[in-house]
Tab-separated table of C-alpha atoms in Angstrom:
chain	number	residue	atom	x	y	z
A	1	MET	CA	-21.105	56.454	59.875
A	2	ARG	CA	-19.430	59.856	59.569
A	3	MET	CA	-15.678	60.150	59.308
A	4	ASP	CA	-13.901	62.210	61.926
A	5	PRO	CA	-12.534	65.306	60.116
A	6	HIS	CA	-9.574	65.344	62.513
A	7	SER	CA	-8.535	61.765	61.839
A	8	SER	CA	-5.187	61.127	60.122
A	9	ILE	CA	-6.888	59.520	57.065
A	10	ALA	CA	-9.093	62.530	56.462
A	11	GLN	CA	-6.218	64.932	56.867
A	12	ASP	CA	-3.599	62.986	54.726
A	13	PRO	CA	-4.529	62.336	51.055
A	14	THR	CA	-1.522	60.028	50.713
A	15	THR	CA	-2.970	57.759	53.341
A	16	LEU	CA	-6.236	57.577	51.388
A	17	ASP	CA	-4.377	56.544	48.258
A	18	GLN	CA	-2.499	53.850	50.135
A	19	ALA	CA	-5.711	52.527	51.581
A	20	ALA	CA	-7.299	52.385	48.154
A	21	GLU	CA	-4.277	50.553	46.740
A	22	ALA	CA	-4.371	48.101	49.606
A	23	SER	CA	-8.053	47.411	48.987
A	24	ALA	CA	-7.450	46.871	45.272
A	25	ALA	CA	-4.560	44.507	45.992
A	26	ALA	CA	-6.704	42.518	48.417
A	27	ALA	CA	-9.475	42.215	45.836
A	28	GLU	CA	-7.003	41.105	43.191
A	29	ALA	CA	-5.554	38.489	45.519
A	30	LEU	CA	-9.020	37.205	46.325
A	31	THR	CA	-9.878	36.932	42.661
A	32	ALA	CA	-6.648	35.076	41.921
A	33	SER	CA	-7.260	32.577	44.716
A	34	ALA	CA	-10.805	31.824	43.548
A	35	PRO	CA	-11.223	28.657	41.446
A	36	PRO	CA	-11.401	29.332	37.683
A	37	SER	CA	-14.881	29.338	36.249
A	38	THR	CA	-15.775	26.371	34.052
A	39	ASN	CA	-16.285	27.205	30.404
A	40	TRP	CA	-18.934	24.673	29.470
A	41	LEU	CA	-18.684	25.616	25.815
A	42	ASP	CA	-15.030	24.521	25.751
A	43	VAL	CA	-15.905	21.255	27.508
A	44	GLU	CA	-18.652	20.549	25.010
A	45	ASN	CA	-16.361	21.271	22.077
A	46	ALA	CA	-13.697	18.982	23.517
A	47	SER	CA	-16.270	16.212	23.957
A	48	PHE	CA	-17.389	16.527	20.348
A	49	ALA	CA	-13.751	16.456	19.235
A	50	LEU	CA	-13.112	13.211	21.134
A	51	ILE	CA	-16.242	11.640	19.692
A	52	ALA	CA	-15.129	12.641	16.206
A	53	VAL	CA	-11.691	11.097	16.779
A	54	PHE	CA	-13.149	7.804	18.017
A	55	ALA	CA	-15.612	7.729	15.120
A	56	ALA	CA	-12.800	8.328	12.649
A	57	LEU	CA	-10.696	5.545	14.172
A	58	ALA	CA	-13.613	3.127	14.150
A	59	GLY	CA	-14.358	3.999	10.549
A	60	TYR	CA	-10.706	3.497	9.617
A	61	PHE	CA	-10.491	0.026	11.141
A	62	LEU	CA	-13.827	-1.057	9.683
A	63	THR	CA	-12.830	0.209	6.251
A	64	ARG	CA	-9.456	-1.506	6.540
A	65	ARG	CA	-11.060	-4.815	7.466
A	66	HIS	CA	-13.626	-4.476	4.684
A	67	PHE	CA	-10.807	-3.820	2.214
A	68	ARG	CA	-8.937	-6.935	3.348
A	69	VAL	CA	-11.981	-9.171	3.087
A	70	ALA	CA	-12.895	-7.771	-0.337
A	71	ARG	CA	-9.359	-8.256	-1.618
A	72	THR	CA	-9.298	-11.848	-0.367
A	73	LEU	CA	-12.500	-12.610	-2.231
A	74	GLU	CA	-11.084	-10.951	-5.359
A	75	TYR	CA	-8.264	-13.493	-5.403
A	76	ILE	CA	-10.766	-16.317	-5.064
A	77	ARG	CA	-12.720	-14.915	-8.019
A	78	ALA	CA	-9.517	-14.554	-10.037
A	79	PHE	CA	-8.645	-18.172	-9.278
A	80	ASN	CA	-12.070	-19.270	-10.536
A	81	ALA	CA	-12.260	-16.810	-13.445
A	82	PRO	CA	-13.294	-18.272	-16.824
A	83	ASP	CA	-9.916	-17.522	-18.408
A	84	MET	CA	-8.073	-19.140	-15.485
A	85	ILE	CA	-10.063	-22.396	-15.429
A	86	PRO	CA	-8.402	-23.936	-18.531
A	87	VAL	CA	-4.984	-22.761	-17.298
A	88	ARG	CA	-5.555	-24.348	-13.931
A	89	ALA	CA	-6.833	-27.566	-15.487
A	90	ARG	CA	-3.818	-27.863	-17.786
A	91	VAL	CA	-1.300	-27.188	-15.019
A	92	ILE	CA	-2.926	-29.630	-12.606
A	93	ALA	CA	-3.136	-32.321	-15.272
A	94	TRP	CA	0.556	-31.843	-16.130
A	95	ALA	CA	1.660	-32.005	-12.500
A	96	GLN	CA	-0.494	-34.999	-11.591
A	97	LYS	CA	0.469	-36.969	-14.700
A	98	HIS	CA	4.073	-37.410	-13.620
A	99	GLY	CA	3.436	-38.158	-9.961
A	100	THR	CA	6.761	-38.561	-8.192
A	101	ASP	CA	8.763	-38.504	-11.418
A	102	HIS	CA	9.941	-34.960	-10.898
A	103	GLY	CA	12.496	-35.137	-13.693
A	104	ALA	CA	9.824	-35.887	-16.292
A	105	LEU	CA	7.602	-33.156	-14.854
A	106	VAL	CA	10.324	-30.526	-15.189
A	107	SER	CA	11.419	-31.733	-18.627
A	108	GLU	CA	7.917	-31.480	-20.065
A	109	VAL	CA	7.212	-27.946	-18.840
A	110	GLU	CA	10.613	-26.691	-19.983
A	111	ALA	CA	10.146	-28.229	-23.429
A	112	ASP	CA	6.581	-26.999	-24.007
A	113	PRO	CA	6.376	-23.178	-24.347
A	114	GLU	CA	2.578	-23.112	-24.119
A	115	LEU	CA	2.507	-25.247	-20.970
A	116	ARG	CA	5.337	-23.224	-19.497
A	117	SER	CA	3.441	-19.980	-20.131
A	118	MET	CA	0.337	-21.385	-18.436
A	119	ALA	CA	2.334	-22.697	-15.488
A	120	LEU	CA	4.003	-19.304	-15.022
A	121	ALA	CA	0.640	-17.502	-15.105
A	122	TYR	CA	-0.678	-19.935	-12.515
A	123	VAL	CA	2.360	-19.523	-10.267
A	124	ASN	CA	2.184	-15.741	-10.607
A	125	LEU	CA	-1.429	-15.695	-9.385
A	126	LEU	CA	-0.604	-17.852	-6.354
A	127	THR	CA	2.480	-15.730	-5.663
A	128	GLU	CA	0.518	-12.486	-5.841
A	129	PHE	CA	-1.976	-13.797	-3.306
A	130	SER	CA	0.798	-15.120	-1.044
A	131	VAL	CA	2.609	-11.779	-1.047
A	132	ALA	CA	-0.630	-9.982	-0.152
A	133	TYR	CA	-1.168	-12.507	2.663
A	134	GLU	CA	2.283	-11.940	4.143
A	135	ARG	CA	2.002	-8.147	3.849
A	136	GLY	CA	-1.367	-8.086	5.616
A	137	LEU	CA	-3.276	-6.877	2.562
A	138	VAL	CA	-5.840	-9.679	2.762
A	139	SER	CA	-7.938	-11.061	5.588
A	140	ARG	CA	-6.038	-13.975	7.037
A	141	SER	CA	-9.085	-15.396	8.795
A	142	VAL	CA	-11.003	-15.493	5.504
A	143	ALA	CA	-7.976	-16.714	3.548
A	144	ASN	CA	-7.370	-19.590	5.952
A	145	GLU	CA	-10.931	-20.726	5.371
A	146	GLN	CA	-11.100	-20.136	1.619
A	147	TRP	CA	-7.618	-21.265	0.566
A	148	TYR	CA	-7.382	-24.450	2.592
A	149	PRO	CA	-6.618	-27.108	1.499
A	150	LEU	CA	-6.386	-25.535	-1.971
A	151	LEU	CA	-3.143	-23.591	-1.570
A	152	PRO	CA	-1.106	-26.352	0.156
A	153	GLU	CA	-2.301	-28.838	-2.466
A	154	GLN	CA	-1.335	-26.567	-5.357
A	155	TRP	CA	2.060	-25.929	-3.829
A	156	ASP	CA	2.686	-29.677	-3.580
A	157	LEU	CA	1.947	-29.968	-7.314
A	158	ILE	CA	4.263	-27.199	-8.516
A	159	ARG	CA	6.990	-27.630	-5.881
A	160	PRO	CA	9.288	-29.860	-8.018
A	161	TRP	CA	9.340	-27.319	-10.829
A	162	ALA	CA	9.794	-24.413	-8.394
A	163	LEU	CA	12.734	-26.139	-6.712
A	164	SER	CA	14.260	-26.870	-10.110
A	165	ARG	CA	13.991	-23.196	-11.039
A	166	ARG	CA	15.580	-22.202	-7.726
A	167	SER	CA	18.534	-24.462	-8.411
A	168	LYS	CA	19.154	-22.397	-11.563
A	169	GLY	CA	19.107	-19.113	-9.666
A	170	TYR	CA	15.465	-18.169	-10.178
A	171	GLU	CA	13.371	-17.239	-7.142
A	172	MET	CA	10.114	-19.130	-7.487
A	173	GLY	CA	7.526	-20.241	-5.005
A	174	ALA	CA	9.104	-18.901	-1.797
A	175	PHE	CA	6.033	-16.879	-0.839
A	176	ILE	CA	3.672	-19.689	-1.845
A	177	GLU	CA	5.626	-22.167	0.248
A	178	ARG	CA	5.582	-20.019	3.399
A	179	VAL	CA	1.915	-19.090	3.132
A	180	SER	CA	0.919	-22.684	2.357
A	181	MET	CA	2.624	-23.794	5.552
A	182	ASP	CA	0.967	-20.983	7.511
A	183	VAL	CA	-2.501	-21.786	6.187
A	184	ALA	CA	-2.039	-25.494	6.857
A	185	ARG	CA	-0.749	-24.821	10.383
A	186	ALA	CA	-3.658	-22.488	11.212
A	187	ASN	CA	-6.213	-25.060	10.090
A	188	ALA	CA	-4.432	-27.884	11.913
A	189	GLU	CA	-4.550	-25.869	15.134
A	190	LYS	CA	-8.217	-25.103	14.587
A	191	GLU	CA	-9.000	-28.772	13.992
A	192	ALA	CA	-7.082	-29.814	17.117
A	193	LYS	CA	-9.069	-27.321	19.198
A	194	ARG	CA	-12.318	-28.522	17.690
A	195	LYS	CA	-11.548	-32.131	18.568
A	196	ALA	CA	-10.539	-31.117	22.090
A	197	GLY	CA	-13.750	-29.151	22.544
A	198	GLN	CA	-11.882	-25.881	22.991
A	199	PRO	CA	-13.319	-22.565	21.788
A	200	LEU	CA	-12.024	-21.484	18.408
A	201	THR	CA	-10.323	-18.106	18.292
A	202	ARG	CA	-10.506	-16.098	15.108
A	203	ILE	CA	-7.224	-15.151	13.508
A	204	GLU	CA	-6.521	-11.451	13.077
A	205	PRO	CA	-8.483	-10.434	9.961
Protein backbone atom coordinates (compact mmCIF):
# COMPACT_ATOMS: atom_id res chain seq x y z
CA MET A 1 0.00 0.00 0.00
CA ARG A 2 1.48 3.36 -1.01
CA MET A 3 1.25 6.34 1.28
CA ASP A 4 -0.46 9.43 -0.04
CA PRO A 5 2.27 12.11 -0.41
CA HIS A 6 -0.31 14.79 0.41
CA SER A 7 -1.42 13.21 3.67
CA SER A 8 -0.69 15.06 6.94
CA ILE A 9 1.60 12.23 8.20
CA ALA A 10 3.78 12.35 5.12
CA GLN A 11 4.00 16.11 5.21
CA ASP A 12 4.66 16.50 9.03
CA PRO A 13 7.78 14.76 10.43
CA THR A 14 6.62 15.53 13.97
CA THR A 15 3.53 13.46 13.40
CA LEU A 16 5.70 10.53 12.29
CA ASP A 17 7.74 10.75 15.46
CA GLN A 18 4.62 10.81 17.60
CA ALA A 19 3.27 7.79 15.81
CA ALA A 20 6.50 5.91 16.35
CA GLU A 21 6.49 6.81 20.05
CA ALA A 22 2.90 5.69 20.36
CA SER A 23 3.73 2.35 18.74
CA ALA A 24 6.70 1.83 21.05
CA ALA A 25 4.59 2.66 24.10
CA ALA A 26 1.91 0.20 23.00
CA ALA A 27 4.51 -2.53 22.55
CA GLU A 28 5.99 -1.81 25.95
CA ALA A 29 2.57 -1.95 27.57
CA LEU A 30 1.84 -5.25 25.87
CA THR A 31 5.11 -6.70 27.06
CA ALA A 32 4.47 -5.55 30.62
CA SER A 33 1.00 -7.10 30.66
CA ALA A 34 2.27 -10.46 29.41
CA PRO A 35 2.83 -13.13 32.09
CA PRO A 36 6.49 -13.49 33.14
CA SER A 37 8.32 -16.37 31.54
CA THR A 38 9.13 -19.29 33.83
CA ASN A 39 12.81 -19.78 34.52
CA TRP A 40 12.96 -23.54 34.89
CA LEU A 41 16.57 -23.39 35.99
CA ASP A 42 15.59 -21.31 39.04
CA VAL A 43 12.75 -23.73 39.85
CA GLU A 44 15.10 -26.68 39.63
CA ASN A 45 17.66 -25.00 41.86
CA ALA A 46 14.97 -24.17 44.42
CA SER A 47 13.79 -27.78 44.39
CA PHE A 48 17.31 -29.05 45.02
CA ALA A 49 17.69 -26.53 47.84
CA LEU A 50 14.51 -27.76 49.54
CA ILE A 51 15.60 -31.37 49.19
CA ALA A 52 18.95 -30.49 50.73
CA VAL A 53 17.24 -28.75 53.66
CA PHE A 54 14.95 -31.72 54.34
CA ALA A 55 17.88 -34.13 54.06
CA ALA A 56 19.89 -32.04 56.50
CA LEU A 57 17.01 -31.94 58.99
CA ALA A 58 16.44 -35.67 58.72
CA GLY A 59 20.13 -36.31 59.22
CA TYR A 60 20.17 -34.01 62.25
CA PHE A 61 17.29 -35.77 63.98
CA LEU A 62 18.64 -39.23 63.19
CA THR A 63 22.07 -38.27 64.46
CA ARG A 64 20.55 -36.74 67.59
CA ARG A 65 18.55 -39.87 68.32
CA HIS A 66 21.57 -42.08 67.66
CA PHE A 67 23.61 -39.96 70.07
CA ARG A 68 20.96 -40.30 72.79
CA VAL A 69 20.70 -44.06 72.42
CA ALA A 70 24.49 -44.46 72.39
CA ARG A 71 24.87 -42.30 75.49
CA THR A 72 22.20 -44.30 77.32
CA LEU A 73 24.03 -47.53 76.58
CA GLU A 74 27.30 -45.95 77.73
CA TYR A 75 25.80 -45.41 81.18
CA ILE A 76 24.67 -49.03 81.28
CA ARG A 77 28.21 -50.14 80.40
CA ALA A 78 29.66 -47.83 83.05
CA PHE A 79 27.28 -49.31 85.62
CA ASN A 80 28.46 -52.81 84.70
CA ALA A 81 32.14 -51.91 84.23
CA PRO A 82 34.67 -54.19 85.96
CA ASP A 83 35.88 -51.43 88.28
CA MET A 84 32.29 -50.55 89.25
CA ILE A 85 31.15 -54.09 90.07
CA PRO A 86 32.98 -54.33 93.44
CA VAL A 87 31.86 -50.79 94.32
CA ARG A 88 28.27 -51.64 93.55
CA ALA A 89 28.46 -54.90 95.49
CA ARG A 90 29.91 -53.19 98.57
CA VAL A 91 27.35 -50.38 98.54
CA ILE A 92 24.40 -52.74 98.07
CA ALA A 93 25.64 -55.05 100.81
CA TRP A 94 26.03 -52.09 103.20
CA ALA A 95 22.57 -50.73 102.46
CA GLN A 96 20.80 -54.09 102.65
CA LYS A 97 22.56 -55.13 105.86
CA HIS A 98 20.85 -52.49 107.96
CA GLY A 99 17.38 -52.81 106.49
CA THR A 100 15.11 -50.24 108.10
CA ASP A 101 17.69 -49.24 110.70
CA HIS A 102 18.57 -46.03 108.93
CA GLY A 103 20.58 -44.68 111.85
CA ALA A 104 22.98 -47.63 111.75
CA LEU A 105 23.23 -47.35 107.97
CA VAL A 106 24.24 -43.69 108.13
CA SER A 107 26.60 -44.21 111.06
CA GLU A 108 28.54 -46.95 109.30
CA VAL A 109 29.08 -45.06 106.04
CA GLU A 110 30.11 -41.89 107.87
CA ALA A 111 32.58 -43.80 110.03
CA ASP A 112 34.18 -45.83 107.23
CA PRO A 113 36.16 -43.64 104.77
CA GLU A 114 36.58 -46.44 102.23
CA LEU A 115 32.88 -47.30 102.23
CA ARG A 116 32.00 -43.63 102.08
CA SER A 117 34.26 -43.14 99.05
CA MET A 118 32.63 -46.08 97.28
CA ALA A 119 29.13 -44.89 98.13
CA LEU A 120 29.92 -41.41 96.79
CA ALA A 121 31.30 -42.84 93.54
CA TYR A 122 28.15 -44.93 93.18
CA VAL A 123 25.86 -41.98 93.87
CA ASN A 124 27.82 -39.79 91.46
CA LEU A 125 27.32 -42.29 88.62
CA LEU A 126 23.57 -42.50 89.25
CA THR A 127 23.39 -38.71 89.53
CA GLU A 128 25.25 -38.19 86.27
CA PHE A 129 22.83 -40.47 84.46
CA SER A 130 19.81 -38.81 86.11
CA VAL A 131 20.97 -35.34 85.09
CA ALA A 132 21.46 -36.51 81.50
CA TYR A 133 17.95 -38.02 81.60
CA GLU A 134 16.34 -34.80 82.78
CA ARG A 135 18.28 -32.68 80.27
CA GLY A 136 17.27 -34.89 77.35
CA LEU A 137 20.80 -36.10 76.66
CA VAL A 138 19.81 -39.78 76.77
CA SER A 139 17.04 -41.75 75.14
CA ARG A 140 14.19 -41.89 77.61
CA SER A 141 12.49 -44.79 75.85
CA VAL A 142 15.68 -46.88 76.10
CA ALA A 143 16.41 -45.68 79.64
CA ASN A 144 12.94 -46.62 80.86
CA GLU A 145 13.53 -50.13 79.59
CA GLN A 146 17.14 -50.53 80.70
CA TRP A 147 17.04 -48.78 84.08
CA TYR A 148 13.83 -50.26 85.43
CA PRO A 149 13.54 -51.53 88.10
CA LEU A 150 17.26 -50.97 88.70
CA LEU A 151 17.24 -47.21 89.32
CA PRO A 152 14.19 -47.11 91.67
CA GLU A 153 15.64 -50.03 93.63
CA GLN A 154 19.04 -48.36 94.01
CA TRP A 155 17.42 -45.12 95.09
CA ASP A 156 15.49 -46.96 97.81
CA LEU A 157 18.79 -48.35 99.12
CA ILE A 158 20.69 -45.05 99.30
CA ARG A 159 17.74 -42.80 100.18
CA PRO A 160 18.32 -42.83 103.99
CA TRP A 161 21.90 -41.67 103.57
CA ALA A 162 20.92 -39.09 100.94
CA LEU A 163 18.22 -37.65 103.20
CA SER A 164 20.69 -37.54 106.09
CA ARG A 165 23.14 -35.59 103.93
CA ARG A 166 20.38 -33.19 102.89
CA SER A 167 19.55 -32.49 106.51
CA LYS A 168 23.15 -31.26 106.91
CA GLY A 169 22.88 -28.91 103.94
CA TYR A 170 24.32 -31.17 101.25
CA GLU A 171 22.35 -31.65 98.03
CA MET A 172 22.35 -35.37 97.34
CA GLY A 173 20.07 -37.60 95.36
CA ALA A 174 17.55 -35.01 94.13
CA PHE A 175 18.05 -35.91 90.47
CA ILE A 176 18.10 -39.64 91.23
CA GLU A 177 14.87 -39.35 93.17
CA ARG A 178 13.00 -37.50 90.41
CA VAL A 179 14.21 -39.74 87.61
CA SER A 180 13.51 -42.89 89.63
CA MET A 181 9.92 -41.74 90.07
CA ASP A 182 9.65 -40.90 86.37
CA VAL A 183 11.03 -44.26 85.26
CA ALA A 184 8.76 -46.13 87.67
CA ARG A 185 5.71 -44.12 86.55
CA ALA A 186 6.44 -44.72 82.84
CA ASN A 187 6.72 -48.46 83.37
CA ALA A 188 3.61 -48.57 85.55
CA GLU A 189 1.63 -46.84 82.80
CA LYS A 190 3.02 -49.24 80.22
CA GLU A 191 2.09 -52.24 82.35
CA ALA A 192 -1.43 -50.90 82.91
CA LYS A 193 -1.90 -50.49 79.15
CA ARG A 194 -0.57 -53.97 78.52
CA LYS A 195 -3.02 -55.50 80.97
CA ALA A 196 -5.87 -53.49 79.45
CA GLY A 197 -4.93 -54.62 75.95
CA GLN A 198 -4.20 -51.07 74.83
CA PRO A 199 -1.48 -50.28 72.28
CA LEU A 200 1.79 -49.20 73.84
CA THR A 201 3.08 -45.81 72.78
CA ARG A 202 6.81 -45.23 72.72
CA ILE A 203 8.12 -42.42 74.86
CA GLU A 204 9.99 -39.63 73.10
CA PRO A 205 13.51 -41.02 72.52
